[in-house]
DNA sequence: AGCCTAATGTGACAGTTGTAGCAATGCCTA
DNA sequence: TAGGCATTGCTACAACTGTCACATTAGGCT
């Protein structure tokens, strides 16, 4: 589970994680329905990607009544803070991660999550 | 040259582009020296990556006195604005790209470039 | 002019991602 | 209970990336 750290998710992976962060758990059919327009992927493709994500530990796969349901194995704030820190440093070359005021408009994060994010980012900075 | 748009550079690619944005042109040996510590790459590896970047049109390769020199084929502001726009929308789900005030601390951009960036980002937004 | 060093072009191979199809199995319905 | 549809596990393949090594060649120094 250590390799979760380090590598950013691919675009489809992030899209899928976002779905799971919202719904907590979904089956392949549901996930396919949601992202099929965005990626133009067949059901098979979605399943393959889900399989690989499970292998990597990004999500979990549990059979329930013969149908696999998937749940995220990494939290939204954890993932976002990693990505933000990486982008800030590697791409923008900032010493300090931008204040979360920055992300306040994000449709992705609640106020509570914003606070969490702030905490995580500040903590990461002092290490 | 249309495919420059669309795909983000990989980490090493961005690192190399950054070098070239600063120096305008370098040969493989110089580039290797600069990034060898960061990536732990052999000279061969660096050359392969440069070759592929040239194929993709990210950089140009020109033999000068029997030595290839490389120059960036995409501008810093163009690349950064693309990456920022993508990150803001795709990752953070922001409607509006953050004001450039946020990048003011970036070691990567001069004041002039910051202004350019602002212009490009605003323009992209109204399309 | 010849040799050595450094640079070049090319080839290779493994791992990851994009992109699916297929055969087998299990469950619901007629 | 048999057929059909949905799901699953498995397989496959091409493109891109990471990672080099090797043989050839060109330029500079003796």
Short mmCIF file of C-alpha atoms (C1' of nucleotides) in Angstrom, two decimals:
data_model
loop_
_atom_site.label_atom_id
_atom_site.label_comp_id
_atom_site.label_asym_id
_atom_site.label_seq_id
_atom_site.Cartn_x
_atom_site.Cartn_y
_atom_site.Cartn_z
CA UNK A 1 0.00 0.00 0.00
CA UNK A 2 3.04 2.20 0.01
CA UNK A 3 3.08 2.70 -3.71
CA UNK A 4 -0.10 4.68 -3.51
CA UNK A 5 2.22 7.41 -2.60
CA UNK A 6 4.34 8.63 -5.39
CA UNK A 7 2.48 8.18 -8.60
CA UNK A 8 -0.29 10.41 -9.75
CA UNK A 9 -3.40 8.72 -11.06
CA UNK A 10 -4.00 8.81 -14.78
CA UNK A 11 -6.91 10.85 -16.06
CA UNK A 12 -9.36 7.97 -16.16
CA UNK A 13 -8.17 6.76 -12.78
CA UNK A 14 -8.82 10.12 -11.23
CA UNK A 15 -12.21 10.32 -12.88
CA UNK A 16 -13.14 6.96 -11.42
CA UNK A 17 -11.83 7.85 -8.00
CA UNK A 18 -13.93 10.98 -8.05
CA UNK A 19 -17.03 8.94 -8.73
CA UNK A 20 -16.23 6.60 -5.89
CA UNK A 21 -15.50 9.42 -3.49
CA UNK A 22 -18.99 10.65 -4.10
CA UNK A 23 -20.85 7.37 -4.06
CA UNK A 24 -18.64 5.33 -1.76
CA UNK A 25 -19.25 2.22 -3.80
CA UNK A 26 -20.34 1.32 -7.29
CA UNK A 27 -20.32 -1.61 -9.63
CA UNK A 28 -18.71 -1.65 -13.04
CA UNK A 29 -21.92 -1.02 -14.88
CA UNK A 30 -22.64 2.11 -12.92
CA UNK A 31 -19.15 3.42 -13.34
CA UNK A 32 -19.25 2.76 -17.02
CA UNK A 33 -22.49 4.66 -17.39
CA UNK A 34 -20.98 7.67 -15.68
CA UNK A 35 -17.77 7.95 -17.59
CA UNK A 36 -18.68 6.51 -20.93
CA UNK A 37 -19.39 9.90 -22.43
CA UNK A 38 -16.23 11.49 -21.12
CA UNK A 39 -13.87 8.82 -22.33
CA UNK A 40 -15.79 7.02 -25.01
CA UNK A 41 -14.87 3.73 -23.45
CA UNK A 42 -16.50 0.37 -23.83
CA UNK A 43 -17.68 -1.52 -20.82
CA UNK A 44 -14.78 -3.91 -21.25
CA UNK A 45 -12.29 -1.11 -21.12
CA UNK A 46 -13.77 0.26 -17.95
CA UNK A 47 -13.60 -3.13 -16.34
CA UNK A 48 -9.99 -3.60 -17.30
CA UNK A 49 -9.08 -0.28 -15.80
CA UNK A 50 -10.99 -1.08 -12.62
CA UNK A 51 -9.17 -4.39 -12.39
CA UNK A 52 -5.82 -2.69 -12.68
CA UNK A 53 -6.76 -0.05 -10.17
CA UNK A 54 -7.67 -2.79 -7.74
CA UNK A 55 -4.32 -4.46 -8.40
CA UNK A 56 -2.58 -1.21 -7.58
CA UNK A 57 -4.63 -0.82 -4.46
CA UNK A 58 -6.27 2.42 -5.49
CA UNK A 59 -9.65 0.81 -5.07
CA UNK A 60 -10.99 -2.39 -3.57
CA UNK A 61 -13.05 -4.99 -5.32
CA UNK A 62 -15.58 -7.03 -3.35
CA UNK A 63 -18.02 -9.52 -4.78
CA UNK A 64 -21.52 -9.00 -3.43
CA UNK A 65 -24.14 -11.37 -4.74
CA UNK A 66 -22.00 -12.24 -7.67
CA UNK A 67 -21.36 -8.64 -8.63
CA UNK A 68 -18.16 -6.82 -7.87
CA UNK A 69 -18.47 -3.55 -6.11
CA UNK A 70 -15.63 -1.09 -5.96
CA UNK A 71 -14.68 1.27 -3.20
CA UNK A 72 -11.94 3.87 -3.06
CA UNK A 73 -8.90 2.89 -1.05
CA UNK A 74 -7.38 6.30 -0.92
CA UNK A 75 -9.10 9.38 0.42
CA UNK A 76 -9.99 12.42 -1.55
CA UNK A 77 -8.03 14.82 0.60
CA UNK A 78 -5.00 12.58 0.67
CA UNK A 79 -4.97 12.25 -3.07
CA UNK A 80 -5.65 15.89 -3.77
CA UNK A 81 -3.08 17.13 -1.35
CA UNK A 82 -0.50 14.91 -2.99
CA UNK A 83 -1.41 16.14 -6.42
CA UNK A 84 -1.48 19.75 -5.37
CA UNK A 85 1.84 19.52 -3.63
CA UNK A 86 3.40 17.86 -6.64
CA UNK A 87 1.99 20.33 -9.09
CA UNK A 88 3.02 23.31 -6.99
CA UNK A 89 6.53 22.14 -6.58
CA UNK A 90 7.32 20.29 -9.75
CA UNK A 91 5.42 22.34 -12.27
CA UNK A 92 5.14 25.77 -10.76
CA UNK A 93 8.23 25.64 -8.59
CA UNK A 94 6.60 27.20 -5.60
CA UNK A 95 8.20 26.93 -2.21
CA UNK A 96 4.93 27.06 -0.45
CA UNK A 97 1.80 25.29 -1.41
CA UNK A 98 -0.87 27.83 -2.22
CA UNK A 99 -3.28 28.65 0.54
CA UNK A 100 -6.46 26.71 0.34
CA UNK A 101 -8.30 29.93 -0.39
CA UNK A 102 -7.05 28.95 -3.73
CA UNK A 103 -9.27 25.91 -3.94
CA UNK A 104 -12.23 27.37 -2.15
CA UNK A 105 -14.20 27.46 -5.38
CA UNK A 106 -13.57 23.84 -6.11
CA UNK A 107 -16.73 21.88 -6.62
CA UNK A 108 -14.91 18.92 -5.30
CA UNK A 109 -14.38 19.89 -1.71
CA UNK A 110 -16.64 20.70 1.17
CA UNK A 111 -15.65 23.24 3.77
CA UNK A 112 -14.63 20.51 6.10
CA UNK A 113 -12.51 18.89 3.47
CA UNK A 114 -10.91 22.19 2.67
CA UNK A 115 -9.83 22.48 6.24
CA UNK A 116 -8.46 18.99 6.24
CA UNK A 117 -6.61 19.78 3.10
CA UNK A 118 -5.11 22.85 4.66
CA UNK A 119 -3.93 20.81 7.59
CA UNK A 120 -2.38 18.13 5.45
CA UNK A 121 -0.64 20.57 3.18
CA UNK A 122 0.83 22.57 6.05
CA UNK A 123 1.97 19.46 7.78
CA UNK A 124 3.65 18.21 4.62
CA UNK A 125 5.42 21.49 4.30
CA UNK A 126 7.09 21.21 7.66
CA UNK A 127 8.74 17.94 6.95
CA UNK B 1 2.33 20.69 -34.45
CA UNK B 2 -1.23 20.24 -33.36
CA UNK B 3 -0.49 17.38 -31.03
CA UNK B 4 1.54 19.61 -28.81
CA UNK B 5 -1.84 20.58 -27.54
CA UNK B 6 -3.60 17.94 -25.59
CA UNK B 7 -1.04 15.87 -23.83
CA UNK B 8 0.86 16.97 -20.80
CA UNK B 9 4.59 16.38 -20.80
CA UNK B 10 5.92 13.62 -18.62
CA UNK B 11 8.02 14.56 -15.64
CA UNK B 12 11.35 14.19 -17.42
CA UNK B 13 10.01 15.97 -20.45
CA UNK B 14 8.95 18.93 -18.38
CA UNK B 15 12.28 18.99 -16.60
CA UNK B 16 14.08 19.09 -19.92
CA UNK B 17 11.82 21.77 -21.30
CA UNK B 18 12.52 23.87 -18.26
CA UNK B 19 16.22 23.63 -18.88
CA UNK B 20 15.78 24.65 -22.47
CA UNK B 21 13.51 27.54 -21.61
CA UNK B 22 16.30 28.91 -19.51
CA UNK B 23 19.21 28.28 -21.81
CA UNK B 24 17.49 28.43 -25.16
CA UNK B 25 19.70 25.67 -26.51
CA UNK B 26 21.79 22.85 -25.16
CA UNK B 27 23.41 19.66 -26.31
CA UNK B 28 22.74 16.25 -24.88
CA UNK B 29 25.78 16.24 -22.65
CA UNK B 30 24.79 19.47 -20.98
CA UNK B 31 21.26 18.33 -20.47
CA UNK B 32 22.44 15.08 -19.01
CA UNK B 33 24.68 16.83 -16.55
CA UNK B 34 21.78 18.95 -15.34
CA UNK B 35 19.21 16.24 -14.79
CA UNK B 36 21.31 13.25 -13.99
CA UNK B 37 20.98 13.74 -10.28
CA UNK B 38 17.24 14.29 -10.36
CA UNK B 39 16.42 11.25 -12.42
CA UNK B 40 19.42 9.04 -12.07
CA UNK B 41 19.53 8.55 -15.78
CA UNK B 42 22.38 7.43 -17.93
CA UNK B 43 23.51 9.53 -20.81
CA UNK B 44 21.93 7.02 -23.15
CA UNK B 45 18.57 7.37 -21.51
CA UNK B 46 18.68 11.11 -21.76
CA UNK B 47 19.50 10.90 -25.42
CA UNK B 48 16.65 8.54 -26.09
CA UNK B 49 14.21 10.83 -24.39
CA UNK B 50 15.53 13.81 -26.31
CA UNK B 51 15.14 11.89 -29.54
CA UNK B 52 11.56 11.09 -28.74
CA UNK B 53 10.80 14.63 -27.71
CA UNK B 54 12.13 15.79 -31.05
CA UNK B 55 9.93 13.25 -32.80
CA UNK B 56 6.96 14.61 -30.97
CA UNK B 57 7.90 18.15 -31.87
CA UNK B 58 8.36 19.32 -28.30
CA UNK B 59 11.92 20.30 -29.09
CA UNK B 60 14.01 20.68 -32.19
CA UNK B 61 17.26 18.95 -32.96
CA UNK B 62 19.85 20.63 -35.10
CA UNK B 63 23.34 19.36 -35.85
CA UNK B 64 25.94 22.03 -35.39
CA UNK B 65 29.52 20.97 -36.02
CA UNK B 66 28.55 17.37 -35.66
CA UNK B 67 26.83 17.87 -32.36
CA UNK B 68 23.09 18.04 -31.97
CA UNK B 69 21.73 21.02 -30.16
CA UNK B 70 18.23 21.08 -28.85
CA UNK B 71 15.82 23.99 -28.60
CA UNK B 72 12.34 24.15 -27.15
CA UNK B 73 9.55 24.19 -29.69
CA UNK B 74 6.83 25.17 -27.31
CA UNK B 75 6.90 28.25 -25.13
CA UNK B 76 7.00 28.30 -21.39
CA UNK B 77 3.86 30.36 -21.00
CA UNK B 78 1.97 28.29 -23.55
CA UNK B 79 2.89 25.07 -21.82
CA UNK B 80 2.29 26.32 -18.31
CA UNK B 81 -1.05 27.86 -19.15
CA UNK B 82 -2.16 24.59 -20.65
CA UNK B 83 -1.06 22.65 -17.62
CA UNK B 84 -2.59 25.09 -15.20
CA UNK B 85 -5.87 25.16 -17.07
CA UNK B 86 -5.98 21.39 -17.16
CA UNK B 87 -5.13 20.98 -13.52
CA UNK B 88 -7.64 23.59 -12.42
CA UNK B 89 -10.46 22.10 -14.38
CA UNK B 90 -9.74 18.39 -14.39
CA UNK B 91 -8.28 17.93 -10.95
CA UNK B 92 -9.66 20.75 -8.87
CA UNK B 93 -12.87 21.29 -10.80
CA UNK B 94 -12.65 25.02 -10.75
CA UNK B 95 -14.75 27.06 -13.12
CA UNK B 96 -12.25 29.82 -13.27
CA UNK B 97 -8.54 29.47 -13.53
CA UNK B 98 -6.94 30.94 -10.46
CA UNK B 99 -5.66 34.46 -10.74
CA UNK B 100 -2.03 34.60 -11.53
CA UNK B 101 -1.43 36.24 -8.22
CA UNK B 102 -1.25 32.68 -7.07
CA UNK B 103 1.76 31.93 -9.17
CA UNK B 104 3.50 35.14 -8.36
CA UNK B 105 5.91 33.25 -6.13
CA UNK B 106 6.87 30.86 -8.85
CA UNK B 107 10.56 30.79 -9.50
CA UNK B 108 9.75 29.91 -13.01
CA UNK B 109 8.12 33.06 -14.23
CA UNK B 110 9.21 36.64 -14.61
CA UNK B 111 6.78 39.48 -14.11
CA UNK B 112 6.39 39.84 -17.82
CA UNK B 113 5.69 36.18 -18.21
CA UNK B 114 3.17 36.32 -15.43
CA UNK B 115 1.29 38.95 -17.32
CA UNK B 116 1.42 36.92 -20.48
CA UNK B 117 0.14 33.97 -18.58
CA UNK B 118 -2.72 35.98 -17.23
CA UNK B 119 -3.66 37.07 -20.72
CA UNK B 120 -3.53 33.57 -22.13
CA UNK B 121 -5.54 32.10 -19.29
CA UNK B 122 -8.24 34.76 -19.51
CA UNK B 123 -8.46 34.38 -23.22
CA UNK B 124 -8.77 30.62 -22.94
CA UNK B 125 -11.55 31.08 -20.46
CA UNK B 126 -13.70 33.07 -22.85
CA UNK B 127 -13.81 30.47 -25.53
"C1'" DA C 1 47.70 10.61 -41.66
"C1'" DG C 2 46.15 7.80 -37.84
"C1'" DC C 3 44.16 7.10 -33.50
"C1'" DC C 4 41.33 8.12 -29.56
"C1'" DT C 5 37.38 10.20 -27.62
"C1'" DA C 6 33.08 11.65 -27.92
"C1'" DA C 7 28.86 11.93 -30.36
"C1'" DT C 8 25.60 9.71 -33.26
"C1'" DG C 9 21.98 6.51 -34.97
"C1'" DT C 10 19.74 2.36 -33.98
"C1'" DG C 11 18.04 -1.58 -31.63
"C1'" DA C 12 16.09 -3.81 -27.60
"C1'" DC C 13 13.35 -5.08 -23.82
"C1'" DA C 14 10.22 -4.55 -19.83
"C1'" DG C 15 6.39 -2.16 -17.72
"C1'" DT C 16 2.19 0.78 -18.04
"C1'" DT C 17 -1.86 2.43 -20.30
"C1'" DG C 18 -5.48 2.41 -23.77
"C1'" DT C 19 -8.63 -0.44 -25.78
"C1'" DA C 20 -11.19 -4.39 -26.42
"C1'" DG C 21 -13.04 -9.30 -27.33
"C1'" DC C 22 -14.18 -14.03 -25.83
"C1'" DA C 23 -15.42 -18.02 -23.32
"C1'" DA C 24 -17.43 -19.66 -19.17
"C1'" DT C 25 -20.49 -19.23 -15.38
"C1'" DG C 26 -24.41 -17.85 -12.69
"C1'" DC C 27 -29.03 -16.13 -12.00
"C1'" DC C 28 -33.81 -15.01 -13.50
"C1'" DT C 29 -37.72 -16.12 -16.09
"C1'" DA C 30 -40.83 -18.72 -19.12
"C1'" DT D 1 -35.56 -27.11 -16.20
"C1'" DA D 2 -33.75 -24.92 -20.06
"C1'" DG D 3 -32.58 -20.70 -22.42
"C1'" DG D 4 -30.93 -16.14 -22.27
"C1'" DC D 5 -28.77 -12.10 -20.53
"C1'" DA D 6 -25.45 -10.16 -17.44
"C1'" DT D 7 -21.07 -10.67 -15.12
"C1'" DT D 8 -16.80 -12.41 -14.54
"C1'" DG D 9 -11.99 -13.85 -15.37
"C1'" DC D 10 -8.69 -14.07 -18.90
"C1'" DT D 11 -6.22 -12.91 -22.98
"C1'" DA D 12 -4.39 -9.82 -26.38
"C1'" DC D 13 -2.23 -6.18 -28.68
"C1'" DA D 14 -0.47 -1.58 -29.90
"C1'" DA D 15 1.54 2.77 -28.26
"C1'" DC D 16 4.22 5.15 -25.04
"C1'" DT D 17 7.73 5.42 -21.41
"C1'" DG D 18 11.78 4.03 -18.85
"C1'" DT D 19 16.06 2.24 -19.42
"C1'" DC D 20 20.17 1.15 -21.78
"C1'" DA D 21 23.97 -1.00 -24.81
"C1'" DC D 22 26.36 -1.32 -29.03
"C1'" DA D 23 28.41 -0.48 -33.33
"C1'" DT D 24 29.61 3.19 -36.35
"C1'" DT D 25 31.36 7.66 -37.44
"C1'" DA D 26 33.32 12.23 -37.23
"C1'" DG D 27 36.50 15.62 -35.44
"C1'" DG D 28 40.68 17.00 -33.02
"C1'" DC D 29 45.28 16.19 -31.52
"C1'" DT D 30 49.96 14.13 -32.18
#
